[in-house]
Tab-separated table of C-alpha atoms in Angstrom:
chain	number	residue	atom	x	y	z
A	176	UNK	CA	21.444	31.264	54.146
A	177	UNK	CA	20.844	27.866	52.785
A	178	UNK	CA	23.934	25.981	51.620
A	179	UNK	CA	23.589	24.423	48.052
A	180	UNK	CA	22.325	20.996	47.806
A	181	UNK	CA	24.498	18.178	46.680
A	182	UNK	CA	23.309	16.024	43.835
A	183	UNK	CA	21.818	12.813	45.551
A	184	UNK	CA	22.607	9.374	44.363
A	185	UNK	CA	19.398	7.580	43.623
A	186	UNK	CA	19.260	4.012	44.794
A	187	UNK	CA	18.036	2.605	41.562
A	188	UNK	CA	20.749	4.162	39.646
A	189	UNK	CA	23.802	1.687	40.335
A	190	UNK	CA	22.822	-0.841	42.695
A	191	UNK	CA	25.505	-3.707	43.309
A	192	UNK	CA	22.770	-5.987	44.537
A	193	UNK	CA	20.157	-5.070	41.877
A	194	UNK	CA	19.689	-8.134	39.217
A	195	UNK	CA	18.459	-5.456	36.561
A	196	UNK	CA	20.892	-3.425	34.375
A	197	UNK	CA	22.419	-0.347	35.806
A	198	UNK	CA	20.835	2.997	34.231
A	199	UNK	CA	22.787	5.374	32.541
A	200	UNK	CA	23.563	8.811	34.349
A	201	UNK	CA	21.711	11.753	32.912
A	202	UNK	CA	24.920	13.778	32.585
A	203	UNK	CA	26.209	11.173	30.200
A	204	UNK	CA	27.523	12.517	27.032
A	205	UNK	CA	26.411	9.412	24.960
A	206	UNK	CA	23.485	7.253	25.528
A	207	UNK	CA	23.472	3.729	24.967
A	208	UNK	CA	21.187	2.455	21.870
A	209	UNK	CA	18.419	0.875	23.842
A	210	UNK	CA	17.679	4.182	25.446
A	211	UNK	CA	14.471	5.727	23.937
A	212	UNK	CA	14.768	9.267	22.517
A	213	UNK	CA	11.742	9.963	24.734
A	214	UNK	CA	14.100	11.096	27.484
A	215	UNK	CA	14.692	14.260	25.576
A	216	UNK	CA	11.086	15.145	25.900
A	217	UNK	CA	10.110	18.815	25.453
A	218	UNK	CA	6.584	19.739	25.695
A	219	UNK	CA	7.036	22.497	23.240
A	220	UNK	CA	7.784	20.117	20.584
A	221	UNK	CA	4.665	18.478	20.597
A	222	UNK	CA	0.927	19.430	19.624
A	223	UNK	CA	-0.768	21.958	21.778
A	224	UNK	CA	-4.063	20.195	21.571
A	225	UNK	CA	-3.435	18.528	25.189
A	226	UNK	CA	-1.851	21.831	26.537
A	227	UNK	CA	-4.626	24.277	25.751
A	228	UNK	CA	-8.104	24.180	26.540
A	229	UNK	CA	-9.300	27.150	24.789
A	230	UNK	CA	-10.494	25.683	21.725
A	231	UNK	CA	-13.629	23.280	21.757
A	232	UNK	CA	-12.659	19.857	22.252
A	233	UNK	CA	-13.438	17.733	19.125
A	234	UNK	CA	-13.623	14.378	21.140
A	235	UNK	CA	-13.356	13.521	24.834
A	236	UNK	CA	-10.491	11.254	25.987
A	237	UNK	CA	-11.628	8.235	27.793
A	238	UNK	CA	-8.693	8.378	30.484
A	239	UNK	CA	-8.868	12.417	30.793
A	240	UNK	CA	-12.554	13.344	30.137
A	241	UNK	CA	-11.428	17.010	30.463
A	242	UNK	CA	-8.504	16.949	27.981
A	243	UNK	CA	-8.962	16.542	24.283
A	244	UNK	CA	-8.416	13.231	22.248
A	245	UNK	CA	-4.769	12.369	21.348
A	246	UNK	CA	-5.337	12.412	17.480
A	247	UNK	CA	-6.489	10.654	14.612
A	248	UNK	CA	-9.682	10.898	12.649
A	249	UNK	CA	-10.816	13.702	10.332
A	250	UNK	CA	-9.370	16.482	12.608
A	251	UNK	CA	-6.045	15.162	12.142
A	252	UNK	CA	-5.118	17.782	9.512
A	253	UNK	CA	-6.634	20.744	11.305
A	254	UNK	CA	-4.325	23.255	12.981
A	255	UNK	CA	-3.079	22.292	16.339
A	256	UNK	CA	-4.305	19.020	16.300
A	257	UNK	CA	-2.421	15.897	17.413
A	258	UNK	CA	-1.165	13.379	14.670
A	259	UNK	CA	-1.127	10.152	16.564
A	260	UNK	CA	-4.557	8.430	17.081
A	261	UNK	CA	-5.612	6.988	20.432
A	262	UNK	CA	-7.496	3.472	20.718
A	263	UNK	CA	-10.900	4.052	19.729
A	264	UNK	CA	-10.437	6.396	17.098
A	265	UNK	CA	-12.356	5.984	13.724
A	266	UNK	CA	-9.298	5.298	11.966
A	267	UNK	CA	-7.025	3.473	14.504
A	268	UNK	CA	-5.649	0.617	12.745
A	269	UNK	CA	-7.781	-0.250	9.676
A	270	UNK	CA	-8.837	-3.817	10.984
A	271	UNK	CA	-11.735	-3.213	13.445
A	272	UNK	CA	-15.434	-2.661	12.711
A	273	UNK	CA	-17.971	-4.821	11.140
A	274	UNK	CA	-15.651	-7.205	9.283
A	275	UNK	CA	-12.978	-7.548	12.102
A	276	UNK	CA	-14.603	-7.099	15.293
A	277	UNK	CA	-17.801	-5.836	15.685
A	278	UNK	CA	-19.718	-5.707	19.121
A	279	UNK	CA	-18.421	-9.274	19.859
A	280	UNK	CA	-15.182	-9.436	18.279
A	281	UNK	CA	-13.488	-6.081	19.401
A	282	UNK	CA	-14.165	-2.486	19.090
A	283	UNK	CA	-17.131	-1.121	17.391
A	284	UNK	CA	-16.244	1.416	14.762
A	285	UNK	CA	-17.987	4.539	14.565
A	286	UNK	CA	-19.348	6.166	11.496
A	287	UNK	CA	-16.569	6.481	8.720
A	288	UNK	CA	-16.178	9.544	6.503
A	289	UNK	CA	-14.404	8.937	3.318
A	290	UNK	CA	-11.744	11.666	2.544
A	291	UNK	CA	-11.156	13.051	-1.163
A	292	UNK	CA	-7.896	10.594	-1.544
A	293	UNK	CA	-10.084	7.646	-0.800
A	294	UNK	CA	-12.554	8.649	-3.479
A	295	UNK	CA	-9.851	9.425	-6.023
A	296	UNK	CA	-8.487	5.843	-5.299
A	297	UNK	CA	-12.089	4.242	-5.592
A	298	UNK	CA	-12.500	5.890	-9.009
A	299	UNK	CA	-9.062	5.128	-10.032
A	300	UNK	CA	-9.306	1.586	-9.200
A	301	UNK	CA	-12.824	1.136	-10.678
A	302	UNK	CA	-11.558	2.355	-13.856
A	303	UNK	CA	-8.531	-0.419	-13.683
A	304	UNK	CA	-11.142	-2.971	-12.790
A	305	UNK	CA	-13.253	-2.054	-15.853
A	306	UNK	CA	-10.423	-2.254	-18.503
A	307	UNK	CA	-8.832	-4.954	-17.081
A	308	UNK	CA	-11.861	-7.330	-16.970
A	309	UNK	CA	-12.984	-6.434	-20.502
A	310	UNK	CA	-9.443	-7.315	-21.565
A	311	UNK	CA	-9.276	-10.325	-19.794
A	312	UNK	CA	-12.862	-11.411	-21.290
A	313	UNK	CA	-11.672	-10.669	-24.944
A	314	UNK	CA	-8.297	-12.319	-24.367
A	315	UNK	CA	-10.153	-15.486	-23.200
A	316	UNK	CA	-12.797	-15.516	-25.923
A	317	UNK	CA	-9.932	-15.414	-28.259
A	318	UNK	CA	-7.989	-18.448	-26.584
A	319	UNK	CA	-11.378	-20.045	-26.465
A	320	UNK	CA	-11.848	-19.797	-30.259
A	321	UNK	CA	-15.293	-17.747	-29.789
A	322	UNK	CA	-14.492	-15.174	-32.666
A	323	UNK	CA	-14.764	-16.071	-36.238
A	324	UNK	CA	-10.864	-15.477	-37.005
A	325	UNK	CA	-9.719	-16.183	-33.540
A	326	UNK	CA	-7.614	-19.112	-34.504
A	327	UNK	CA	-5.774	-17.050	-37.155
A	328	UNK	CA	-4.817	-14.620	-34.142
A	329	UNK	CA	-3.860	-17.572	-31.847
A	330	UNK	CA	-1.311	-18.948	-34.754
A	331	UNK	CA	-0.116	-15.880	-36.044
A	332	UNK	CA	-0.060	-13.318	-33.073
A	333	UNK	CA	0.817	-15.763	-30.265
A	334	UNK	CA	3.219	-13.846	-28.539
A	335	UNK	CA	1.143	-10.584	-28.495
A	336	UNK	CA	-1.898	-12.459	-27.222
A	337	UNK	CA	0.234	-13.969	-24.587
A	338	UNK	CA	1.641	-10.731	-23.337
A	339	UNK	CA	-2.058	-9.174	-23.293
A	340	UNK	CA	-3.449	-12.027	-21.635
A	341	UNK	CA	-0.677	-11.689	-18.758
A	342	UNK	CA	-1.454	-7.806	-18.602
A	343	UNK	CA	-5.083	-8.355	-18.169
A	344	UNK	CA	-4.598	-10.811	-15.524
A	345	UNK	CA	-1.920	-8.811	-13.655
A	346	UNK	CA	-4.212	-5.796	-13.859
A	347	UNK	CA	-7.231	-7.734	-12.542
A	348	UNK	CA	-5.287	-9.216	-9.532
A	349	UNK	CA	-4.014	-5.687	-9.021
A	350	UNK	CA	-7.353	-4.157	-8.929
A	351	UNK	CA	-8.327	-7.059	-6.433
A	352	UNK	CA	-5.473	-5.906	-4.211
A	353	UNK	CA	-6.539	-2.240	-4.593
A	354	UNK	CA	-10.263	-2.825	-3.431
A	355	UNK	CA	-8.821	-4.960	-0.357
A	356	UNK	CA	-6.683	-1.865	0.572
A	357	UNK	CA	-9.441	0.684	-0.087
A	358	UNK	CA	-12.226	-0.993	1.963
A	359	UNK	CA	-9.958	-2.076	4.722
A	360	UNK	CA	-7.937	1.220	4.906
A	361	UNK	CA	-4.921	-1.107	4.846
A	362	UNK	CA	-1.874	0.966	3.618
A	363	UNK	CA	0.216	-2.181	3.246
A	364	UNK	CA	-1.974	-3.286	0.514
A	365	UNK	CA	-2.241	0.025	-1.069
A	366	UNK	CA	1.802	0.001	-1.164
A	367	UNK	CA	1.732	-3.342	-2.986
A	368	UNK	CA	-1.085	-2.126	-5.162
A	369	UNK	CA	1.009	1.100	-6.149
A	370	UNK	CA	3.846	-0.913	-7.107
A	371	UNK	CA	1.859	-3.493	-9.066
A	372	UNK	CA	0.517	-0.658	-11.125
A	373	UNK	CA	4.199	-0.046	-12.688
A	374	UNK	CA	4.154	-3.800	-13.671
A	375	UNK	CA	0.751	-3.435	-15.384
A	376	UNK	CA	2.071	-0.242	-17.203
A	377	UNK	CA	4.958	-2.159	-18.496
A	378	UNK	CA	2.761	-5.188	-19.682
A	379	UNK	CA	0.391	-2.903	-21.037
A	380	UNK	CA	2.680	-1.028	-23.436
A	381	UNK	CA	4.793	-4.119	-24.447
A	382	UNK	CA	2.175	-5.763	-26.888
A	383	UNK	CA	1.540	-2.261	-28.070
A	384	UNK	CA	5.003	-1.608	-29.136
A	385	UNK	CA	5.476	-5.308	-30.636
A	386	UNK	CA	2.251	-4.758	-32.958
A	387	UNK	CA	3.032	-1.175	-33.961
A	388	UNK	CA	6.655	-2.189	-34.981
A	389	UNK	CA	5.215	-5.292	-36.767
A	390	UNK	CA	2.419	-3.212	-38.321
A	391	UNK	CA	4.667	-0.229	-39.322
A	392	UNK	CA	7.952	-1.699	-40.648
A	393	UNK	CA	8.061	-4.124	-43.482
A	394	UNK	CA	4.963	-6.162	-42.672
A	395	UNK	CA	4.884	-7.999	-45.836
A	396	UNK	CA	8.607	-9.081	-45.537
A	397	UNK	CA	7.732	-10.664	-41.916
A	398	UNK	CA	4.567	-12.306	-43.251
A	399	UNK	CA	6.573	-13.855	-45.855
A	400	UNK	CA	9.245	-15.110	-43.292
A	401	UNK	CA	6.700	-16.453	-40.786
A	402	UNK	CA	4.543	-18.261	-43.495
A	403	UNK	CA	7.677	-20.268	-44.912
A	404	UNK	CA	9.831	-20.793	-41.557
A	405	UNK	CA	7.382	-20.320	-38.304
A	406	UNK	CA	4.031	-21.446	-38.972
A	407	UNK	CA	4.732	-25.028	-40.101
A	408	UNK	CA	2.336	-27.415	-41.815
A	409	UNK	CA	-0.216	-27.279	-39.081
A	410	UNK	CA	-0.253	-23.602	-38.909
A	411	UNK	CA	-0.688	-23.062	-42.443
A	412	UNK	CA	-3.541	-25.411	-42.479
A	413	UNK	CA	-5.392	-23.360	-39.637
A	414	UNK	CA	-4.985	-20.262	-41.388
A	415	UNK	CA	-6.130	-21.641	-44.775
A	416	UNK	CA	-9.146	-23.220	-43.187
A	417	UNK	CA	-10.129	-19.694	-41.448
A	418	UNK	CA	-9.363	-17.298	-44.389
A	419	UNK	CA	-10.739	-19.867	-46.952
A	420	UNK	CA	-7.720	-19.755	-49.093
A	421	UNK	CA	-5.138	-22.141	-50.307
A	422	UNK	CA	-1.213	-22.003	-50.238
A	423	UNK	CA	0.586	-18.634	-50.223
A	424	UNK	CA	0.482	-17.488	-53.680
A	425	UNK	CA	-1.475	-20.365	-55.001
A	426	UNK	CA	-1.979	-24.032	-54.403
A	427	UNK	CA	1.374	-24.805	-55.725
A	428	UNK	CA	3.232	-22.521	-53.388
A	429	UNK	CA	3.828	-23.750	-49.670
A	430	UNK	CA	0.316	-25.148	-49.522
A	431	UNK	CA	-0.769	-27.672	-46.761
A	432	UNK	CA	-3.156	-30.337	-48.552
A	433	UNK	CA	-6.520	-30.669	-47.188
A	434	UNK	CA	-10.154	-31.290	-48.269
A	435	UNK	CA	-10.514	-27.865	-49.687
A	436	UNK	CA	-6.954	-27.116	-50.558
A	437	UNK	CA	-5.249	-29.347	-53.201
A	438	UNK	CA	-3.621	-28.915	-56.615
A	439	UNK	CA	-6.671	-28.089	-58.590
A	440	UNK	CA	-8.436	-26.060	-55.923
A	441	UNK	CA	-9.968	-22.754	-57.071
A	442	UNK	CA	-9.282	-21.125	-53.898
A	443	UNK	CA	-6.910	-17.882	-54.135
A	444	UNK	CA	-3.515	-17.900	-52.274
A	445	UNK	CA	-3.558	-16.606	-48.556
A	446	UNK	CA	-0.857	-13.756	-48.904
A	447	UNK	CA	-3.422	-11.027	-49.721
A	448	UNK	CA	-6.020	-12.155	-47.161
A	449	UNK	CA	-3.776	-12.965	-44.627
A	450	UNK	CA	-1.672	-9.626	-44.745
A	451	UNK	CA	-4.990	-7.574	-44.955
A	452	UNK	CA	-6.335	-9.333	-41.932
A	453	UNK	CA	-2.817	-8.599	-40.057
A	454	UNK	CA	-3.116	-5.041	-40.929
A	455	UNK	CA	-6.559	-4.659	-39.362
A	456	UNK	CA	-5.626	-6.693	-36.392
A	457	UNK	CA	-2.379	-4.973	-35.608
A	458	UNK	CA	-3.566	-1.456	-36.149
A	459	UNK	CA	-6.602	-2.196	-33.715
A	460	UNK	CA	-4.153	-3.944	-31.177
A	461	UNK	CA	-1.896	-1.186	-30.767
A	462	UNK	CA	-4.437	1.370	-30.975
A	463	UNK	CA	-6.381	-0.164	-27.953
A	464	UNK	CA	-2.975	-0.629	-25.927
A	465	UNK	CA	-1.783	3.151	-26.468
A	466	UNK	CA	-5.278	4.476	-25.888
A	467	UNK	CA	-5.238	2.962	-22.454
A	468	UNK	CA	-1.805	4.347	-21.561
A	469	UNK	CA	-3.362	7.989	-20.272
A	470	UNK	CA	-5.696	6.283	-18.135
A	471	UNK	CA	-3.059	3.808	-16.651
A	472	UNK	CA	-0.854	6.921	-16.093
A	473	UNK	CA	-3.674	8.532	-14.019
A	474	UNK	CA	-4.445	5.535	-12.215
A	475	UNK	CA	-0.657	5.295	-11.249
A	476	UNK	CA	-0.610	9.068	-10.195
A	477	UNK	CA	-3.621	8.605	-8.223
A	478	UNK	CA	-2.117	5.476	-6.222
A	479	UNK	CA	1.040	7.528	-5.782
A	480	UNK	CA	-0.372	10.527	-4.211
A	481	UNK	CA	-3.365	8.928	-2.597
A	482	UNK	CA	-2.508	5.528	-1.207
A	483	UNK	CA	-0.881	6.721	1.943
A	484	UNK	CA	-3.887	9.047	2.699
A	485	UNK	CA	-6.604	6.819	2.526
A	486	UNK	CA	-7.231	8.039	6.076
A	487	UNK	CA	-6.020	11.276	7.847
A	488	UNK	CA	-3.916	9.256	10.298
A	489	UNK	CA	-0.236	9.861	10.295
A	490	UNK	CA	1.845	6.843	9.332
A	491	UNK	CA	0.945	3.712	11.117
A	492	UNK	CA	-0.185	5.084	14.215
A	493	UNK	CA	2.445	3.328	15.910
A	494	UNK	CA	5.370	4.848	18.175
A	495	UNK	CA	8.548	4.795	16.492
A	496	UNK	CA	11.064	2.216	17.595
A	497	UNK	CA	13.681	4.966	18.683
A	498	UNK	CA	10.972	6.418	20.930
A	499	UNK	CA	9.828	3.401	22.960
A	500	UNK	CA	10.309	3.277	26.481
A	501	UNK	CA	12.813	0.629	28.073
A	502	UNK	CA	14.033	-0.141	31.371
A	503	UNK	CA	17.293	1.992	30.810
A	504	UNK	CA	15.303	4.731	29.367
A	505	UNK	CA	13.250	4.908	32.584
A	506	UNK	CA	16.492	4.765	34.649
A	507	UNK	CA	17.661	7.930	32.630
A	508	UNK	CA	14.153	9.675	33.276
A	509	UNK	CA	14.055	8.955	36.795
A	510	UNK	CA	17.709	10.246	37.136
A	511	UNK	CA	16.724	13.619	35.666
A	512	UNK	CA	13.647	13.730	37.965
A	513	UNK	CA	15.442	13.031	41.166
A	514	UNK	CA	17.849	15.713	40.067
A	515	UNK	CA	15.145	18.218	39.648
A	516	UNK	CA	13.464	17.465	42.808
A	517	UNK	CA	16.837	17.737	44.772
A	518	UNK	CA	17.421	20.969	43.260
A	519	UNK	CA	13.910	22.183	44.042
A	520	UNK	CA	13.153	20.507	47.518
A	521	UNK	CA	16.325	19.269	48.801
A	522	UNK	CA	18.208	15.876	48.865
A	523	UNK	CA	15.874	14.065	51.740
A	524	UNK	CA	12.629	14.945	50.188
A	525	UNK	CA	13.997	13.753	46.776
A	526	UNK	CA	15.300	10.478	48.157
A	527	UNK	CA	11.853	9.934	49.878
A	528	UNK	CA	9.901	10.614	46.698
A	529	UNK	CA	12.139	8.193	44.424
A	530	UNK	CA	11.896	5.409	47.004
A	531	UNK	CA	8.172	5.762	47.132
A	532	UNK	CA	8.017	5.473	43.464
A	533	UNK	CA	10.182	2.407	43.648
A	534	UNK	CA	7.797	0.823	46.031
A	535	UNK	CA	4.862	1.469	43.747
A	536	UNK	CA	6.404	0.236	40.452
A	537	UNK	CA	5.733	-3.240	41.101
A	538	UNK	CA	2.069	-2.424	41.903
A	539	UNK	CA	1.657	-0.517	38.864
A	540	UNK	CA	2.540	-3.374	36.660
A	541	UNK	CA	0.685	-6.215	38.494
A	542	UNK	CA	-2.575	-4.546	39.437
A	543	UNK	CA	-2.791	-1.375	36.834
A	544	UNK	CA	-1.250	-2.734	33.534
A	545	UNK	CA	-2.339	-6.560	33.710
A	546	UNK	CA	-5.903	-5.800	34.889
A	547	UNK	CA	-6.492	-3.035	32.701
A	548	UNK	CA	-6.946	-0.628	35.698
A	549	UNK	CA	-5.713	2.975	35.625
A	550	UNK	CA	-1.930	2.789	37.257
A	551	UNK	CA	-1.309	4.138	40.859
A	552	UNK	CA	-0.417	7.616	41.046
A	553	UNK	CA	2.956	8.414	42.423
A	554	UNK	CA	3.420	10.940	44.916
A	555	UNK	CA	3.380	14.531	43.775
A	556	UNK	CA	6.118	16.933	45.141
A	557	UNK	CA	3.472	19.405	46.104
A	558	UNK	CA	2.755	17.169	48.957
A	559	UNK	CA	5.900	18.050	50.559
A	560	UNK	CA	5.518	21.880	50.431
């Protein structure tokens, strides 16, 4: 009857002469912070795509042709598929292909397939671009005094015009960011795009609320106060010239003297014409602003729901920091590996396997990793059976 084996003390675990940091023991209750969570690896927690070969493989793996690919692509949402993409997948990092690589500058991207989320973002951003550019053009034409009564708006509704122009400019810039994120599959751009849509919504409803409030509550009193306190002589003169009137009630009441407006002028007062003009302009202003609110809400909803699914890749396709391997993590894994070998094959064989693995470690990094060659394979325990 064979006596029970003692647990070996691997030479790499605590070596006084070693310059590297000592590895934590496998039986320690608390692992250091720099130890990767990959030491708790359990195959049952991961996708069965690499463990089962009963299904038809969707794409071959370059390193292991007989096994399926690691993940990514259109198949990433299928049952049993891996979620982490491998290098060369059609949606690996969103920065390779025609514009950022092609055949001379990196990887050649295969034929892409747009999913329904990307189409929804495309339609939503197209609608945003159309109404943003349309609004910006009208605002600029008003500032440049292209319309017949544009100067009246610039004088009497300057605050609303500034806010509307800012909303149109921000919406145009947001649509440009959206196009960049959609065409490049860049989720960082789409995150900024989604946040900027809320700012566009705020700037959209602000001039609409201001114009509605001004139009609905005592418009005549506000016009009276504006003419006597806010416009000044230059502002009144510009309104008189555009509306072909003189003075407020008559040429004798708060009038600015000009070639067409003087004491004996036959032109009527500006109050009636100015109030009727403001009624039409303010009604049209808040009607357009509030009619765009449902469309803006749909665009915001599409951004919130679809910006993170522009491809079927999970997250950024990067290994989480807590699961990245380090020297301390490898020491823990090797401790566990040595313990399992000792229990199954004995102390001498386990020590021999660990020693040979240490000797091949430097060869792995110099010849395998640095030159892009497949790493040397460590001896299998089956060789000792």
